[in-house]
Every structure is written in C-alpha cells, then in structure tokens.
Amino acid sequence: MAEIKRERPRLNALKLLSTLYRLKIVQILIPIAIIALIIWEGHAEFRRMDWTATLHTLRHLEPSRLLLLMALSLLAVASVSGYEFVLRRHFRLPIGIWTTFRFAWIANTSNNVIGFAGIAGAALRTYLYRSRGISVPTITASIAFLSTITISGISLLAWGDLVGLFPIDAVIRSHRWTLYAVWAIALYLPCYMLFQRTPFYAKWLNRNLPQMNVSTIAASVGVSVVEWALSGMAFWMIASTLLPDLPVRSALGIYTVAAAAGLVSLAPGGIGGFDLIALLGLQALGYPPEKTAAVLVLFRLMYYLVPWIIGLGMGAFEFTQDRRKDTETDTETDTETVDKSLNGWQRFWEFPGQYAWITEFGAWALGKLVFLSGVVLLISAATPGLLHRLRFAEELLSAPLMRLSHQLSVIIGLMLIVLSWGISRRIKRAYHWTLGLLCAGALFTFTKAFDFEEGIFLLLVAVLLYLSRARFYRLGARFNRERIAAWAATTLVIAYIYDVIAAGTVPPFLHRLPANRHLHLFLNPTEHTVAVATGLGVTWLLLSLALLLRPNRLVVRGASADDLDQVRGFLKTQHGNLLTHMLFAGDKSFFWACDKRVLFPYSVIRNKFVVLGDPIGDPTLISDGIQECQRKADLYDLEVVFYQVSPAHLPIYHENGYRFFKLGEEALVNLSTFTLSGKPNTSLRNVKNRFERDGYRFEVLQPPHDMPILDRLRRISNDWLKMRREKGFSLGWFEPAYLQESPIAVLLAPDGQEVAFASLAPGYDDCRTMSVDLMRHLAGTPNGTMDFLFVRLLEWSRDQGYSVFNLGMAPLSSVGEARSAMREEKLANRVYEYGGQWYGFKGLRKYKDKYHPTWEPRYLAYPRRVALPILLVELILLIARRPSKGREAKRRKRSDV
C-alpha cells in the first residue's frame, strides 16, 4: 500500500503531462480538421471551376486597373499598423514612426499567411520589440491586448449583417451554419466590453503597467473597424472589376460572413472557410464560377501574398544572421524571462519558447522569395502572353528566339524552386547560382513575350539577394537521399501543374484569327509538354552534377593512422577523460581547435555534429574551442551537440548557449575504499571464494596481443552477441586493431580455456582512472561469472595504483525524478520505470550498486533550436550504426576537414 501511495504522484504527473501534450495537439488539429471539412464540403464546387478560364481572365486585366486595386489593397493592409501606433502612445514605446509601421507590417502580413491563432504575429512582435530594448512585461501586455481587440471591428460589421444593413440572405440559404458564425462574431464585441471591466482582465493584462483606459480601447476599436472596412472595400473593388454591377452592400455582406467563417476555422488567413463562403455567396448572386474564382485569386494575391512579399523584403533587412557570443546568452536569458512572465492564458497566444526560428527569418524570407520567383517564371511560361505584346516582341526578336526564351524560362523556374532550399540554408554557392539565374530569368521574360511585370519582380528579388550577400557564408549542407527525393517529387508535381495550366490556357480569340496569322506566336499543348519535360531533364542533370562535383562538403571518414598517432602524442601532455579510449576505435573524426590545443572527437548524423564527451585539452581554452567548433560546423549547416558530458563543464556549455538533458549516471568505484569485508559484501565474497575454489583463474593480458588469443576471444564475443549487431560511437566493439590498444582481462576455466573477457579502457589521466569496455562471456557459464571478473578487475586495478574504476553508465538512472524536472526528462523517467521489457534499466543500476559506487551524472548538451525528441532518435541511430569491418579503410590518408 505504501508503494502505491508513493507511486500516485508520479502517475498523476504522467497524466498531467499527457493532458498537456493532448491540448497542444488539439490546438493544431482543430484548424486542420476544419480545413479538411471545408475541402470535403467544397470539393464538388472547386472541381466545377474552370481554372484555366480563371487564369486567362486574370492574365488580361488592364494594368492601370491592377495598379489601382493594388494601391487600395496595400492601403487596407497598412491600416492594421494603427494598433501599433495606439500601443506606442499608450506605453510610450521608444521607437520611431517608421519603425513602428515596419514592425506592424512584418508581423501582420506574416501572421495573415502563416499564423495559426496569432502565433506567428505574436512571436515576431516579441522578437522585434525585444531587439529595441522594450521590456518583456510591456510586450506581453501589448500582445495580449492585440489578441483580444482585433476582432472587435468585424464584430461590429457582423451586427450590420444581422440588422439588414448588409444583405446576407443568399449566403445563409447556401449554408445555414454560417448564421451561427456571424452571431458568434457579433456577440464578441459586447462580451469583450463586459470582460474588460472585470478585475481579472486588469490583472491578466496589465501587471503593474498603465491601465488600458477608455480612450485607448476606443481608439483600438476604431482602428479595428477601419481595418475590416477597408479590407471589405478592397474585396468589393476587386470583385466589381470582374463582376459588373456588384452592389457594395452585397459585397460587404458576403465579405463579413466569409471573414466570420474564416475566423471560426482558426486557419491562417481564414484559408478554406473564407474562400468557400465567398464563392458560394457571389455565385448565389448569379455570377459565373470562373469569374468568382478569379475574384478570390486576385484578392488573395493583392491583400495577402503581395503584402507578405513586401514584409519578407523588410524582414530580410531587419533580422541579422550573425550570432555573437554576447547576444546568444542574452537571447537565452530573454526567452526564459518571457516564459516566466506569462500566465497560462497568455502562453496560448504567445506560444512561448518557439522563437529560435526567427533568427533565421532573413535567409528564410529570401528563400521563399526565390521559390516564388521560380513559380512566377513557370506561371508566366504556362500562360499565353498578351497579343499586342507578342506582336511588339516579334518585331524586335525572331520567333525561334522567343520560343528558346520560353524553354529557358521553364528550366530556370524549376532550378530556382530547388535552389530556394540552399538560399534558406545560407549556402554561398547557391547564392551565386541563384543571383545569376534571377537575372537570366528576368531577361528571358522580356524576350519571351515582353512580360515586364515578371521581369521587374525577378530583378527586385535579385537586388534583395545581392544586398544580403553577406548572409551567405556556408560552404555546404547535408543533402541526403530523403531531401533529393523530396525535391524530385516537388519538381514533378509543379511540372505537372504547369503542364495542366499550359494545356488549358489557349486564348479564346485564336479561332477568330485568320488562318496562320499570329498562331505561331502561341505554343500548343504538345510544345508545352516538351518544354516542361526538357526543363525537368536539364534541371535534374545540372543539379545532379553540382551535387556530385561539389568541392565543399564535410567528409566524415573516421580516423586515419596519422590521426591516431597525433592523438597519442597529444595525450602525453594533456589529460583525457572516461571516453577518450573510444577515440582509438577509429570511427570518430577529429576536429582540432585553438591551434591544435583542444580536441573534439565527433561523428555526423543527419545535420548534427555530435561530439563524444567533453573536449580534450587546456581547460582555459575549452570555451574558445567550442566556439571555433560551432563556427566550423555552421559552415556546413550542422548543429554541434555534446554527448555524455560531465558536470564539471556545464557552466562552459551554458555560456555558449546550450541546454541540457540528463542521460543517466556513471558508476565510479573508489578503489581506495573498496573491500569485500563486511555483511553488505557477503554475496561478492562468496562468489569470489567459490570460483577460486573451483579452479577459475584471472589474468590480464598486456598488448600487443597474439592473433590466436584474439581469435579465441572472438568466438566468445560471437557467442555472446548471438547474431546481434555491434554498436559504436560511444561503445567499443570487437575489432582486433582496437583491442590492441589496451589490456584485456580474461577468465580461465579449470581446463585453461577462456570463458569470459573484458577489455579495459584507461582514462589517460596519469594512471588515475580505469574503465571497463567490452564485457563478453560464453553461454552456460556458472552464475556469478561476471561478478567474479569484476571483483578481480577492481582488485587488480587497485594493485596497479589506480584510484577510480569506472563500471559504465546506467542509462536514465535518476532522470526526471524531481517534481519540476523537464517534461522530456519526466517522460524518460517513465521509460526507466516501465521500460524493463525493452532494456533492463533498473536491473543494470541494481547490479552496479553491489559495488557501492559513487554515481556521477552525464548530460546531453544541445542548442536551444534543436528539437530534443528528434535529436534523441538520431543519437540512437548513430550508436546503432554498424561499425566498419576493418580498420585499414579508416587508416587511409585524408585531408583534415
């Protein structure tokens, strides 16, 4: 009963942890489920659309009208910055007018496109304002206030729907559920006005900050009304361009209902819900499907996509990529302060702890702009040019040159789509390729059909890329088979979409032209298919050659013979650690820092640069060495993590921006106090006496070892493995060249045959520490065989003058037991408690406890931006990676990377 009582708090903690995980999943799954429902509901409607006719309609809009619609859309988007100016006045924020407007534009346009429930906007605002020295409580209060006030404007417009100011009967008849969405949004404003007068609102929002007075709230509501009204007017102006005689009241009514449906869905920009309701509402007024679809496409482009592109351009200049040491520590502290300053309700809006990706925003934004440039080129190639422009281009250029330009536009578009990944990863060679292709693509859009709009866009992206050239410093990045397959599939899908669009966008006026007149200026469907097939082939060929012949990549081949000799010489002047002997296994590569005074043994798994144990070398240079190692890995887009580090170096890792996960504890036996006397050691004493009485003998073989002995030990090893794979990296394995590096303890049966062995691993610390490495025995040996071997090893090590014997680590031992431990460590504690059927965690700890060791913790040190669950899986794969069969391949000469 007492055991059950002790277990209840842990079970309750597990239930709470699982509940929190479920809540996070629900927050993500609800919008996805609603979007899926909308797609299923509108599947037939979307299939009924003639999308090629829609694209043709958009292609032939008057440029002057487009400019007017764009100006109105940008004005509607700019009105959202009014919230920021109200908060700037209320909190007396020390930022200028242009900076306030720029921050508002970046945060709001990104939130419209990629933000679930305001998450993206909140994260961006937090980072931007922190970069200007604004306090965390002020940022928290402003974000919390914005999250509640922005809906007030659409709430007021919804009342206009309900009282008949804006007719919505046509939409309601199509989908009755939309009426509930309108009522829900309409009731928000009066509920908010009541809520903001409660003491809870003041406590939750202000936290010793200036109270949100009536004038601030009234001004914010006014901004919200202006924002939604201008957005609705932009929708009406765009719709009236394509749908003649559309009344403004009807357009605003449809817009309000569609916006309410989009808000209820929680999807970014109301995607799906807004579009379906707007389509149905406009079609209910008698307008054709292809025209209504064109309205939505144009509205999405002008009100969402183009402003977001402008925001990406602003963000590309706003966010720096250089992480200096002082800012790294400040960012870590600031983010922790944000976490602590938020209560539960604010965390829902703030999405704390997820800001690390924002530091990559500049390169990420440029990558998306390059991807969009490739799409623009393909759309330009898939849709026919305007006839008057084609005639003008034909007067200047020949038809074959125009067709060649078309073909090259397809190739360049596909290559830009693939290269956008390299731009996001800040790869220098991708920058040079992309800059050249953007300029070439702009030229070919002119020579193809005088499409100057696309050419200007490509040149603007090229200018942004050139101005940001200092960001691209990496020599390479890990480009594995999964990534290659993903990009091959992406280009195939995009090429298929291009072919479908191109085959259907034949201008309807062609049949009215005289025979053979100007028809040669347009590509037929067969020519489009040939163009995209050729484009795919050339793109894959060029990028494959670049991948195969690239000179700049981090090659990890293990240690050569010269590398190992260099390590031996280094260890004569520097102390090693408990994992140093693993370096001679040959599967790790070596990085030398601080003029070869600090050594980092490492291996690479996916995009992780995994260092085994603590760095070896001058203790005063460890921090500088870590920073040099980080810079080296960053050149190849790798994250440096440290596996099995000791507590002594944790402050140094923390100063360099690392977080920690406890892996377990290592059993260290103090040989000066080790004894078999006393009642607690009765079982060990009995085992030793029994084996000695039965004639078993213990010997320690010093290197070099004879091959016949190693062959006999290999048979023991194979019998112990029972066809299981050897592990590596942090564990030794049976390899003759590796076993030649240290003594081997063997247990001989009475007939003189070896029945068990254990290889030893010195600590390279002036004969202070000895560790056990491989431990193998034959099946059917008497109970207590390994106990006898361990007892004799401890006695032998003590007689040789060693003071500490390392029995190895007990994984997950004493992990996550504290009430306030990390949630990942609490989950690991559950694995330790109940994972005995997969691995004997408790049994291993109990077994080593017989020798009364001191337990010393071991940690995993990893950067904040690395996802811990994924990292743990990658480390398991790294350790389970099959070791190489021979050492000769590893000992071949290689250049130091």
PDB file of N, CA and C in Angstrom, residues 315-355:
ATOM      1  N   GLY A 315      11.707  42.111 -43.685  1.00  0.00           N
ATOM      2  CA  GLY A 315      12.312  41.204 -42.714  1.00  0.00           C
ATOM      3  C   GLY A 315      13.717  40.790 -43.092  1.00  0.00           C
ATOM      4  N   ALA A 316      13.988  40.680 -44.404  1.00  0.00           N
ATOM      5  CA  ALA A 316      15.323  40.305 -44.846  1.00  0.00           C
ATOM      6  C   ALA A 316      16.366  41.321 -44.399  1.00  0.00           C
ATOM      7  N   PHE A 317      15.975  42.581 -44.285  1.00  0.00           N
ATOM      8  CA  PHE A 317      16.895  43.614 -43.796  1.00  0.00           C
ATOM      9  C   PHE A 317      16.861  43.728 -42.274  1.00  0.00           C
ATOM     10  N   GLU A 318      15.753  43.325 -41.671  1.00  0.00           N
ATOM     11  CA  GLU A 318      15.573  43.570 -40.244  1.00  0.00           C
ATOM     12  C   GLU A 318      16.314  42.567 -39.378  1.00  0.00           C
ATOM     13  N   PHE A 319      16.366  41.319 -39.823  1.00  0.00           N
ATOM     14  CA  PHE A 319      16.907  40.265 -38.974  1.00  0.00           C
ATOM     15  C   PHE A 319      18.348  39.956 -39.366  1.00  0.00           C
ATOM     16  N   THR A 320      19.203  39.955 -38.395  1.00  0.00           N
ATOM     17  CA  THR A 320      20.614  39.646 -38.638  1.00  0.00           C
ATOM     18  C   THR A 320      20.858  38.163 -38.488  1.00  0.00           C
ATOM     19  N   GLN A 321      21.857  37.666 -39.217  1.00  0.00           N
ATOM     20  CA  GLN A 321      22.186  36.249 -39.151  1.00  0.00           C
ATOM     21  C   GLN A 321      23.418  35.977 -38.296  1.00  0.00           C
ATOM     22  N   ASP A 322      24.171  37.027 -38.001  1.00  0.00           N
ATOM     23  CA  ASP A 322      25.405  36.818 -37.229  1.00  0.00           C
ATOM     24  C   ASP A 322      25.074  36.690 -35.762  1.00  0.00           C
ATOM     25  N   ARG A 323      25.399  35.540 -35.153  1.00  0.00           N
ATOM     26  CA  ARG A 323      25.128  35.335 -33.735  1.00  0.00           C
ATOM     27  C   ARG A 323      26.433  35.492 -32.962  1.00  0.00           C
ATOM     28  N   ARG A 324      26.558  36.575 -32.261  1.00  0.00           N
ATOM     29  CA  ARG A 324      27.750  36.785 -31.461  1.00  0.00           C
ATOM     30  C   ARG A 324      27.546  36.216 -30.073  1.00  0.00           C
ATOM     31  N   LYS A 325      28.634  36.044 -29.384  1.00  0.00           N
ATOM     32  CA  LYS A 325      28.571  35.366 -28.081  1.00  0.00           C
ATOM     33  C   LYS A 325      27.696  36.125 -27.089  1.00  0.00           C
ATOM     34  N   ASP A 326      27.840  37.453 -27.069  1.00  0.00           N
ATOM     35  CA  ASP A 326      27.077  38.192 -26.070  1.00  0.00           C
ATOM     36  C   ASP A 326      25.594  38.159 -26.359  1.00  0.00           C
ATOM     37  N   THR A 327      25.199  38.196 -27.623  1.00  0.00           N
ATOM     38  CA  THR A 327      23.778  38.168 -27.948  1.00  0.00           C
ATOM     39  C   THR A 327      23.186  36.794 -27.759  1.00  0.00           C
ATOM     40  N   GLU A 328      24.006  35.740 -27.909  1.00  0.00           N
ATOM     41  CA  GLU A 328      23.481  34.386 -27.697  1.00  0.00           C
ATOM     42  C   GLU A 328      23.015  34.214 -26.266  1.00  0.00           C
ATOM     43  N   THR A 329      23.859  34.642 -25.324  1.00  0.00           N
ATOM     44  CA  THR A 329      23.494  34.490 -23.921  1.00  0.00           C
ATOM     45  C   THR A 329      22.286  35.345 -23.570  1.00  0.00           C
ATOM     46  N   ASP A 330      22.239  36.569 -24.126  1.00  0.00           N
ATOM     47  CA  ASP A 330      21.099  37.442 -23.864  1.00  0.00           C
ATOM     48  C   ASP A 330      19.811  36.846 -24.402  1.00  0.00           C
ATOM     49  N   THR A 331      19.883  36.254 -25.609  1.00  0.00           N
ATOM     50  CA  THR A 331      18.673  35.664 -26.194  1.00  0.00           C
ATOM     51  C   THR A 331      18.172  34.531 -25.339  1.00  0.00           C
ATOM     52  N   GLU A 332      19.095  33.688 -24.847  1.00  0.00           N
ATOM     53  CA  GLU A 332      18.692  32.578 -23.981  1.00  0.00           C
ATOM     54  C   GLU A 332      17.993  33.093 -22.734  1.00  0.00           C
ATOM     55  N   THR A 333      18.588  34.115 -22.108  1.00  0.00           N
ATOM     56  CA  THR A 333      18.001  34.658 -20.885  1.00  0.00           C
ATOM     57  C   THR A 333      16.673  35.330 -21.154  1.00  0.00           C
ATOM     58  N   ASP A 334      16.600  36.083 -22.277  1.00  0.00           N
ATOM     59  CA  ASP A 334      15.367  36.797 -22.599  1.00  0.00           C
ATOM     60  C   ASP A 334      14.221  35.833 -22.824  1.00  0.00           C
ATOM     61  N   THR A 335      14.483  34.752 -23.547  1.00  0.00           N
ATOM     62  CA  THR A 335      13.404  33.814 -23.833  1.00  0.00           C
ATOM     63  C   THR A 335      12.916  33.142 -22.566  1.00  0.00           C
ATOM     64  N   GLU A 336      13.863  32.807 -21.652  1.00  0.00           N
ATOM     65  CA  GLU A 336      13.441  32.237 -20.383  1.00  0.00           C
ATOM     66  C   GLU A 336      12.612  33.239 -19.590  1.00  0.00           C
ATOM     67  N   THR A 337      12.987  34.542 -19.672  1.00  0.00           N
ATOM     68  CA  THR A 337      12.217  35.565 -18.969  1.00  0.00           C
ATOM     69  C   THR A 337      10.811  35.673 -19.542  1.00  0.00           C
ATOM     70  N   VAL A 338      10.713  35.561 -20.879  1.00  0.00           N
ATOM     71  CA  VAL A 338       9.389  35.570 -21.496  1.00  0.00           C
ATOM     72  C   VAL A 338       8.545  34.429 -20.953  1.00  0.00           C
ATOM     73  N   ASP A 339       9.142  33.225 -20.874  1.00  0.00           N
ATOM     74  CA  ASP A 339       8.403  32.074 -20.367  1.00  0.00           C
ATOM     75  C   ASP A 339       7.881  32.336 -18.962  1.00  0.00           C
ATOM     76  N   LYS A 340       8.718  32.926 -18.117  1.00  0.00           N
ATOM     77  CA  LYS A 340       8.331  33.117 -16.724  1.00  0.00           C
ATOM     78  C   LYS A 340       7.317  34.244 -16.561  1.00  0.00           C
ATOM     79  N   SER A 341       7.320  35.207 -17.481  1.00  0.00           N
ATOM     80  CA  SER A 341       6.464  36.374 -17.305  1.00  0.00           C
ATOM     81  C   SER A 341       5.036  36.136 -17.759  1.00  0.00           C
ATOM     82  N   LEU A 342       4.772  35.022 -18.428  1.00  0.00           N
ATOM     83  CA  LEU A 342       3.447  34.770 -18.963  1.00  0.00           C
ATOM     84  C   LEU A 342       2.650  33.860 -18.053  1.00  0.00           C
ATOM     85  N   ASN A 343       1.363  34.141 -17.920  1.00  0.00           N
ATOM     86  CA  ASN A 343       0.494  33.189 -17.255  1.00  0.00           C
ATOM     87  C   ASN A 343      -0.062  32.222 -18.287  1.00  0.00           C
ATOM     88  N   GLY A 344      -0.877  31.268 -17.855  1.00  0.00           N
ATOM     89  CA  GLY A 344      -1.330  30.216 -18.751  1.00  0.00           C
ATOM     90  C   GLY A 344      -2.099  30.733 -19.950  1.00  0.00           C
ATOM     91  N   TRP A 345      -3.002  31.734 -19.731  1.00  0.00           N
ATOM     92  CA  TRP A 345      -3.812  32.238 -20.829  1.00  0.00           C
ATOM     93  C   TRP A 345      -2.959  32.953 -21.866  1.00  0.00           C
ATOM     94  N   GLN A 346      -1.971  33.727 -21.372  1.00  0.00           N
ATOM     95  CA  GLN A 346      -1.111  34.450 -22.299  1.00  0.00           C
ATOM     96  C   GLN A 346      -0.218  33.500 -23.086  1.00  0.00           C
ATOM     97  N   ARG A 347       0.177  32.369 -22.461  1.00  0.00           N
ATOM     98  CA  ARG A 347       1.024  31.420 -23.196  1.00  0.00           C
ATOM     99  C   ARG A 347       0.310  30.874 -24.429  1.00  0.00           C
ATOM    100  N   PHE A 348      -1.024  30.743 -24.337  1.00  0.00           N
ATOM    101  CA  PHE A 348      -1.762  30.262 -25.503  1.00  0.00           C
ATOM    102  C   PHE A 348      -1.565  31.173 -26.698  1.00  0.00           C
ATOM    103  N   TRP A 349      -1.555  32.493 -26.431  1.00  0.00           N
ATOM    104  CA  TRP A 349      -1.391  33.450 -27.522  1.00  0.00           C
ATOM    105  C   TRP A 349       0.084  33.648 -27.876  1.00  0.00           C
ATOM    106  N   GLU A 350       0.953  33.551 -26.874  1.00  0.00           N
ATOM    107  CA  GLU A 350       2.356  33.912 -27.079  1.00  0.00           C
ATOM    108  C   GLU A 350       3.178  32.779 -27.669  1.00  0.00           C
ATOM    109  N   PHE A 351       2.713  31.520 -27.465  1.00  0.00           N
ATOM    110  CA  PHE A 351       3.437  30.344 -27.950  1.00  0.00           C
ATOM    111  C   PHE A 351       4.898  30.404 -27.504  1.00  0.00           C
ATOM    112  N   PRO A 352       5.150  30.401 -26.201  1.00  0.00           N
ATOM    113  CA  PRO A 352       6.496  30.678 -25.697  1.00  0.00           C
ATOM    114  C   PRO A 352       7.485  29.585 -26.059  1.00  0.00           C
ATOM    115  N   GLY A 353       8.753  29.980 -26.040  1.00  0.00           N
ATOM    116  CA  GLY A 353       9.826  29.028 -26.237  1.00  0.00           C
ATOM    117  C   GLY A 353      10.043  28.612 -27.675  1.00  0.00           C
ATOM    118  N   GLN A 354       9.347  29.224 -28.631  1.00  0.00           N
ATOM    119  CA  GLN A 354       9.459  28.794 -30.015  1.00  0.00           C
ATOM    120  C   GLN A 354       9.986  29.918 -30.914  1.00  0.00           C
ATOM    121  N   TYR A 355      10.813  30.791 -30.367  1.00  0.00           N
ATOM    122  CA  TYR A 355      11.244  31.961 -31.116  1.00  0.00           C
ATOM    123  C   TYR A 355      12.560  31.744 -31.862  1.00  0.00           C
TER     124      TYR A 355
END
